[in-house]
Coordinates of C-alpha atoms in Angstrom, one line a residue:
M116 CA 12.1 -4.9 11.4
K117 CA 10.5 -1.6 10.5
K118 CA 9.3 0.8 13.2
T119 CA 5.9 2.6 13.0
H120 CA 6.4 6.3 13.6
L121 CA 3.4 7.7 15.5
L122 CA 4.4 11.3 14.8
S123 CA 4.0 10.7 11.0
L124 CA 0.6 9.2 11.6
L125 CA -0.5 12.2 13.7
Y126 CA 0.8 14.6 11.0
S127 CA -1.3 12.8 8.4
L128 CA -4.3 13.0 10.7
L129 CA -3.9 16.7 11.1
L130 CA -4.0 17.1 7.3
M131 CA -7.0 14.9 6.6
M132 CA -10.5 16.0 5.7
S133 CA -12.3 18.2 8.2
A134 CA -15.1 20.6 7.2
S135 CA -14.2 20.7 3.5
S136 CA -12.8 18.3 1.0
L137 CA -9.1 18.4 0.0
F138 CA -7.9 18.7 -3.5
A139 CA -5.2 16.5 -4.8
F140 CA -4.8 15.9 -8.5
P141 CA -6.3 19.0 -10.4
G142 CA -10.1 19.0 -10.3
I143 CA -10.3 15.9 -8.0
Q144 CA -11.7 16.2 -4.5
S145 CA -10.0 13.9 -1.9
Y146 CA -11.4 12.6 1.4
L147 CA -7.9 12.0 2.6
K148 CA -5.0 14.3 1.6
D149 CA -2.3 12.7 -0.6
D150 CA 1.0 13.5 1.1
S151 CA 4.1 14.1 -0.9
G152 CA 5.8 10.8 -1.5
Q153 CA 2.7 8.6 -1.5
Y154 CA 2.5 6.2 -4.4
V155 CA 0.4 3.3 -5.8
Y156 CA 1.4 0.4 -8.0
Y157 CA -1.1 -1.6 -10.1
R158 CA -0.7 -5.0 -11.8
D159 CA -1.6 -4.4 -15.4
Y160 CA -3.1 -7.6 -16.9
T161 CA -3.6 -6.1 -20.3
F162 CA 0.0 -7.0 -21.2
P163 CA 0.7 -10.6 -22.2
Y164 CA 3.5 -10.7 -19.7
E165 CA 3.8 -9.6 -16.1
A166 CA 3.7 -5.8 -15.9
Y167 CA 3.1 -3.0 -13.4
V168 CA 2.1 0.6 -13.6
G169 CA 3.1 3.0 -10.7
I170 CA 1.9 6.5 -10.0
L171 CA 3.8 8.8 -7.5
H172 CA 2.6 12.0 -5.9
Y173 CA 6.0 13.7 -5.8
D174 CA 4.8 17.1 -4.6
E175 CA 2.1 19.6 -5.3
G176 CA 1.8 19.7 -9.1
T177 CA 4.5 17.1 -9.8
Y178 CA 3.9 13.4 -10.3
G179 CA 5.8 10.4 -11.4
M180 CA 4.8 7.4 -13.5
R181 CA 6.6 4.1 -14.0
F182 CA 6.0 1.1 -16.2
Y183 CA 7.9 -2.0 -15.0
A184 CA 8.0 -5.5 -16.4
P185 CA 10.3 -8.1 -14.7
S186 CA 10.8 -9.9 -18.0
Q187 CA 9.7 -8.2 -21.2
P188 CA 10.3 -10.4 -24.2
L189 CA 13.4 -9.3 -26.1
E190 CA 13.1 -7.9 -29.6
G191 CA 13.0 -10.6 -32.2
I192 CA 11.7 -13.3 -29.7
S193 CA 8.1 -14.3 -30.0
L194 CA 5.8 -14.2 -26.9
A195 CA 5.2 -17.9 -27.3
A196 CA 9.0 -18.6 -27.2
A197 CA 9.4 -16.2 -24.2
Q198 CA 6.6 -17.9 -22.3
A199 CA 8.2 -21.3 -23.0
G200 CA 11.5 -20.0 -21.9
V201 CA 13.2 -20.8 -25.2
A202 CA 15.0 -18.5 -27.5
T203 CA 15.8 -19.4 -31.2
K204 CA 19.5 -19.0 -30.5
G205 CA 19.4 -19.9 -26.8
G206 CA 20.3 -17.4 -24.0
M207 CA 17.9 -14.9 -22.5
V208 CA 14.4 -14.6 -23.7
G209 CA 13.3 -11.6 -21.7
A210 CA 14.8 -8.7 -19.6
P211 CA 13.5 -6.3 -17.0
K212 CA 12.0 -3.1 -18.5
S213 CA 11.5 0.2 -16.7
V214 CA 10.1 3.4 -18.2
E215 CA 10.1 6.3 -15.8
I216 CA 8.6 9.7 -16.2
L217 CA 8.2 12.8 -14.0
F218 CA 5.6 15.3 -15.2
T219 CA 4.0 18.5 -13.9
V220 CA 0.4 19.6 -14.1
N221 CA -1.4 23.0 -13.9
T222 CA -2.7 23.1 -10.4
E223 CA -5.0 26.0 -11.1
A224 CA -6.9 24.1 -13.8
D225 CA -9.9 21.8 -13.1
V226 CA -8.9 19.5 -16.0
T227 CA -5.6 17.6 -16.6
E228 CA -3.2 19.9 -18.3
M229 CA 0.4 18.7 -18.4
T230 CA 2.9 21.6 -18.3
G231 CA 6.2 19.7 -18.4
E232 CA 7.7 16.2 -18.6
R233 CA 11.1 14.6 -18.0
F234 CA 12.2 11.1 -18.7
L235 CA 14.2 9.4 -16.0
T236 CA 15.2 6.5 -18.2
N237 CA 16.6 6.3 -21.7
I238 CA 13.6 6.1 -24.1
T239 CA 14.0 4.2 -27.4
G240 CA 11.7 3.9 -30.3
S241 CA 10.2 0.7 -29.0
D242 CA 9.2 2.5 -25.8
T243 CA 6.9 5.0 -27.6
D244 CA 3.8 2.9 -27.2
I245 CA 4.4 2.5 -23.5
V246 CA 5.0 6.3 -23.0
N247 CA 1.8 7.0 -24.9
Y248 CA -0.1 4.4 -22.9
L249 CA 1.0 6.0 -19.6
H250 CA -0.1 9.4 -20.9
D251 CA -3.5 8.0 -21.9
L252 CA -3.9 6.5 -18.4
I253 CA -3.3 9.8 -16.7
Y254 CA -5.9 11.6 -18.8
E255 CA -8.4 8.8 -18.7
F256 CA -8.1 8.0 -15.0
S257 CA -8.4 11.7 -14.0
A258 CA -11.3 12.4 -16.3
R259 CA -13.3 9.4 -15.2
R260 CA -12.5 10.1 -11.5
R261 CA -13.9 13.6 -11.9
K262 CA -17.1 12.4 -13.5
L263 CA -18.0 10.1 -10.6
T264 CA -21.5 10.7 -9.2
E265 CA -19.9 10.9 -5.8
P266 CA -17.1 13.5 -6.2
V267 CA -15.6 12.6 -2.8
V268 CA -14.8 8.9 -2.5
A269 CA -15.3 8.2 1.2
S270 CA -16.0 4.5 1.0
E271 CA -16.1 1.8 -1.7
V272 CA -17.5 3.1 -5.0
S273 CA -18.1 1.4 -8.4
S274 CA -18.8 2.7 -11.9
R275 CA -19.7 1.0 -15.1
E276 CA -17.6 2.4 -18.0
D277 CA -16.8 1.9 -21.6
F278 CA -13.0 1.9 -21.6
S279 CA -11.3 0.8 -24.9
Q280 CA -7.8 0.4 -23.4
F281 CA -9.2 -2.3 -21.2
G282 CA -11.4 -4.1 -23.8
G283 CA -14.7 -2.2 -23.7
K284 CA -17.2 -2.5 -20.9
V285 CA -15.6 -2.5 -17.5
T286 CA -16.3 -1.9 -13.9
M287 CA -14.1 0.6 -12.2
K288 CA -13.8 0.2 -8.4
Y289 CA -12.6 3.0 -6.1
S290 CA -11.6 3.1 -2.5
F291 CA -11.0 6.1 -0.2
D292 CA -7.6 5.0 1.0
I293 CA -5.8 4.6 -2.3
P294 CA -4.0 7.8 -3.2
I295 CA -4.2 10.0 -6.3
F296 CA -7.2 8.7 -8.2
N297 CA -8.7 6.4 -5.5
L298 CA -8.7 3.7 -8.2
K299 CA -8.7 0.2 -6.7
E300 CA -9.2 -2.0 -9.7
I301 CA -10.7 -2.4 -13.2
I302 CA -12.8 -5.5 -13.9
D303 CA -13.3 -6.5 -17.5
I304 CA -16.5 -7.8 -19.2
D305 CA -15.6 -11.4 -18.2
G306 CA -15.3 -10.5 -14.5
K307 CA -11.5 -10.8 -14.4
P308 CA -9.1 -8.1 -13.1
A309 CA -7.6 -6.0 -15.9
F310 CA -5.9 -3.5 -13.7
Q311 CA -5.5 -4.1 -10.0
V312 CA -3.9 -2.4 -7.0
A313 CA -0.7 -4.3 -5.9
T314 CA 0.9 -2.1 -3.3
V315 CA 0.6 1.4 -1.8
G316 CA 3.5 3.1 -0.1
A317 CA 5.1 6.3 1.1
L318 CA 8.6 7.6 0.6
T319 CA 10.3 8.7 3.8
S320 CA 12.9 11.0 2.5
S321 CA 14.4 12.6 -0.7
S322 CA 16.9 9.7 -0.9
D323 CA 14.2 7.0 -0.6
N324 CA 14.1 5.2 -4.0
S325 CA 11.5 2.6 -3.0
F326 CA 9.1 3.8 -5.8
F327 CA 11.6 3.3 -8.5
E328 CA 13.0 0.0 -7.1
F329 CA 9.7 -1.9 -6.9
T330 CA 10.0 -5.0 -9.0
G331 CA 6.7 -6.7 -8.4
F332 CA 5.7 -9.5 -6.0
P333 CA 7.3 -12.9 -6.6
A334 CA 4.9 -15.8 -7.0
P335 CA 4.8 -17.4 -4.5
M336 CA 5.9 -14.8 -2.1
Q337 CA 8.2 -16.7 0.3
D338 CA 10.2 -15.7 3.4
K339 CA 13.7 -17.0 3.9
P340 CA 14.1 -20.0 6.3
R341 CA 13.7 -19.2 10.0
S342 CA 14.9 -21.5 12.8
F343 CA 12.7 -20.1 15.6
V344 CA 10.5 -22.6 17.4
S345 CA 8.7 -21.4 20.5
T346 CA 9.5 -23.1 23.8
E347 CA 6.1 -21.9 25.1
K348 CA 2.8 -23.1 23.8
K349 CA 0.9 -20.1 25.2
P350 CA 2.0 -16.8 26.6
N351 CA 1.3 -16.3 30.3
Q352 CA 2.9 -13.0 31.4
K353 CA 0.6 -10.0 31.4
I354 CA 2.2 -6.8 29.9
Q355 CA 0.4 -3.5 30.4
L356 CA 1.2 -0.1 28.8
G357 CA -1.4 2.6 29.4
S358 CA -4.8 1.4 28.3
Q359 CA -3.3 -1.6 26.5
E360 CA -2.7 -5.1 27.8
I361 CA -1.2 -8.3 26.2
K362 CA 0.2 -11.6 27.3
L363 CA 3.9 -12.4 26.4
D364 CA 6.5 -14.7 28.1
S365 CA 10.1 -14.9 29.0
Q366 CA 11.2 -15.4 25.3
W367 CA 10.4 -11.7 24.7
T368 CA 12.7 -8.8 25.7
Q369 CA 11.8 -5.2 26.2
A370 CA 13.8 -3.0 23.8
A371 CA 12.1 0.3 24.7
E372 CA 9.2 1.5 26.8
N373 CA 6.7 0.6 24.1
M374 CA 8.6 -2.1 22.2
Y375 CA 9.2 -5.8 22.7
L376 CA 11.3 -8.1 20.6
L377 CA 11.2 -11.9 20.1
G378 CA 14.8 -12.5 19.0
D379 CA 15.1 -11.4 15.3
V380 CA 11.7 -12.8 14.2
A381 CA 9.0 -10.7 15.8
M382 CA 8.3 -7.2 17.2
I383 CA 5.4 -5.6 19.1
M384 CA 5.0 -1.9 19.4
F385 CA 2.4 0.1 21.3
S386 CA 1.3 3.7 20.9
E387 CA -1.4 5.9 22.2
F388 CA -2.6 9.4 21.4
Q389 CA -5.3 11.9 22.3
P390 CA -6.6 13.7 19.2
T391 CA -6.5 17.4 19.1
E392 CA -9.8 19.3 18.9
Q393 CA -9.2 19.8 15.2
V394 CA -8.7 16.1 14.5
A395 CA -11.5 15.1 16.8
A396 CA -13.9 17.4 14.9
A397 CA -13.6 15.1 11.9
G398 CA -15.2 12.2 13.9
S399 CA -13.9 8.8 14.9
Q400 CA -14.8 7.3 11.5
A401 CA -12.5 9.7 9.7
I402 CA -9.8 9.0 12.2
F403 CA -10.1 5.3 11.7
D404 CA -10.1 5.8 7.9
A405 CA -6.9 7.9 8.0
L406 CA -5.2 5.3 10.2
C407 CA -6.4 2.5 7.9
R408 CA -4.5 4.1 5.0
N409 CA -1.4 5.0 7.0
L410 CA -1.0 1.7 8.8
S411 CA -1.3 -0.1 5.4
L412 CA 1.5 1.8 3.6
G413 CA 4.7 0.3 2.6
T414 CA 7.9 2.0 3.8
T415 CA 11.5 2.2 2.7
G416 CA 12.5 -1.1 1.1
S417 CA 9.3 -2.8 2.3
Y418 CA 6.2 -3.3 0.1
T419 CA 2.8 -4.1 1.5
D420 CA 0.6 -6.6 -0.4
W421 CA -2.7 -4.8 -0.8
G422 CA -4.2 -7.6 -2.9
N423 CA -4.3 -9.7 0.3
R424 CA -5.0 -7.0 2.8
K425 CA -7.8 -7.8 5.3
I426 CA -9.7 -5.1 7.1
K427 CA -12.1 -5.7 10.0
Q428 CA -13.8 -2.6 11.6
G429 CA -16.3 -2.2 14.4
K430 CA -17.7 1.0 16.0
N431 CA -14.6 1.5 18.2
E432 CA -11.9 -0.7 16.7
L433 CA -10.0 -1.4 13.5
E434 CA -8.0 -4.5 12.7
I435 CA -5.6 -4.7 9.7
T436 CA -3.8 -7.8 8.6
I437 CA -1.3 -7.3 5.8
R438 CA 1.9 -9.0 4.4
S439 CA 5.1 -7.1 3.6
H440 CA 7.7 -8.1 1.1
L441 CA 11.3 -6.9 1.9
P442 CA 13.2 -7.9 -1.3
Q443 CA 16.7 -6.9 -0.2
E444 CA 16.3 -9.1 2.9
Q445 CA 14.6 -11.8 1.0
A446 CA 12.0 -11.7 3.7
V447 CA 8.2 -11.6 4.1
S448 CA 6.5 -10.5 7.2
Q449 CA 3.0 -10.9 8.6
N450 CA 1.7 -7.7 10.2
F451 CA -1.2 -7.5 12.6
K452 CA -2.3 -3.9 13.4
F453 CA -5.0 -2.9 15.9
V454 CA -6.5 0.6 16.6
T455 CA -9.0 0.9 19.4
K456 CA -10.8 4.0 20.8
N457 CA -10.2 3.8 24.5
K458 CA -12.3 4.9 27.4
A459 CA -10.3 8.2 27.7
G460 CA -11.4 9.1 24.2
G461 CA -8.0 8.5 22.8
Y462 CA -6.7 5.9 20.4
S463 CA -4.6 2.9 21.2
I464 CA -2.4 1.3 18.5
M465 CA -0.7 -2.1 18.7
T466 CA 1.4 -3.5 15.9
L467 CA 2.7 -7.1 15.8
T468 CA 5.2 -7.9 13.1
I469 CA 6.4 -11.5 12.5
F470 CA 8.5 -12.9 9.8
D471 CA 6.3 -15.3 7.8
N472 CA 8.2 -18.6 8.2
A473 CA 8.4 -18.1 12.0
Y474 CA 4.7 -17.3 12.0
K475 CA 3.8 -20.4 10.0
A476 CA 5.9 -22.7 12.2
N477 CA 4.4 -21.2 15.4
R478 CA 0.9 -20.1 14.3
N479 CA -1.0 -21.2 17.4
Y480 CA 1.5 -19.5 19.6
F481 CA 1.4 -16.1 17.8
D482 CA -2.4 -16.3 17.4
A483 CA -2.7 -16.8 21.2
I484 CA -0.7 -13.5 21.6
V485 CA -3.1 -11.7 19.2
K486 CA -6.1 -13.0 21.1
S487 CA -4.8 -11.9 24.4
Y488 CA -4.6 -8.3 23.4
K489 CA -7.1 -6.0 25.2
V490 CA -7.7 -2.3 25.5
K491 CA -9.4 -0.8 28.6

């Protein structure tokens, strides 16, 4: 189970938009600051095989890009043969393909001006088209983002464009909480996704290789078998921590003042904070927006599925439901995250993480726990 670190959330809040907009990629104004290590991956449907494009904000002026295909058809094998899983001489028909680039940009310019580039993978002649494609995307995405009628994307924004790389007339959709270009998806003329956000995450240290280790989401995304079956139909023991209240039962154990565990299949964490004057000045909506992004990010070795993320927001509360894929553990978790503005003017956060097979086998039990949660 991965822990949510409140201090990192508070740090991000301190860096978010206050009186003026924040600049991220050259010439682009950001509503929420892109922290070093934040990245986004897109599923790229323009390729005839499964493919992803990732963009990493490494540090100020330095970015990474990665093209990844779980099974790119091998040279000399037709796409039809690869899709059929048959090679002319038997054996493999496809192999994983990764093209990784680090590049720098002129941070003083208001246009995209690349000042350096380094390849992190061996580049062959057959990779040239992919490298050029990645270059084109950087120039095109940045230029189109700068030309938006609304220079600061603080909600959901759409733009009709003519984009030859994606077949001509497209609709480009943007969202405030997606880093770098705020690009959420590109819809083609037939109304189908051509380029769509898959996951958004943040590296936690210089040794965190999660960006370069992403291999896509399996279909279907399945958790490994779990043996847990609840002996209780409905939780009946009231647990209170500060302004927060929830009902659990004797199956749960307290692992820390703010954390409870259900064996090795579920975890609940509570946090509360009082915003500083600087943060409070941004307003509760900006605080909710910053938390919406940060609580949706994948962490080390864990990738959140933004394609199936559900957001529900009221005047004083935010609810996020999102799945996480943990490939090294062959695991999938369901994550329920609640942020509530409490009567003291602070913010209460509750996170319930459950491994997917345990949740599916005990859905009514876990849903009852979620429904019992209250903030005073």
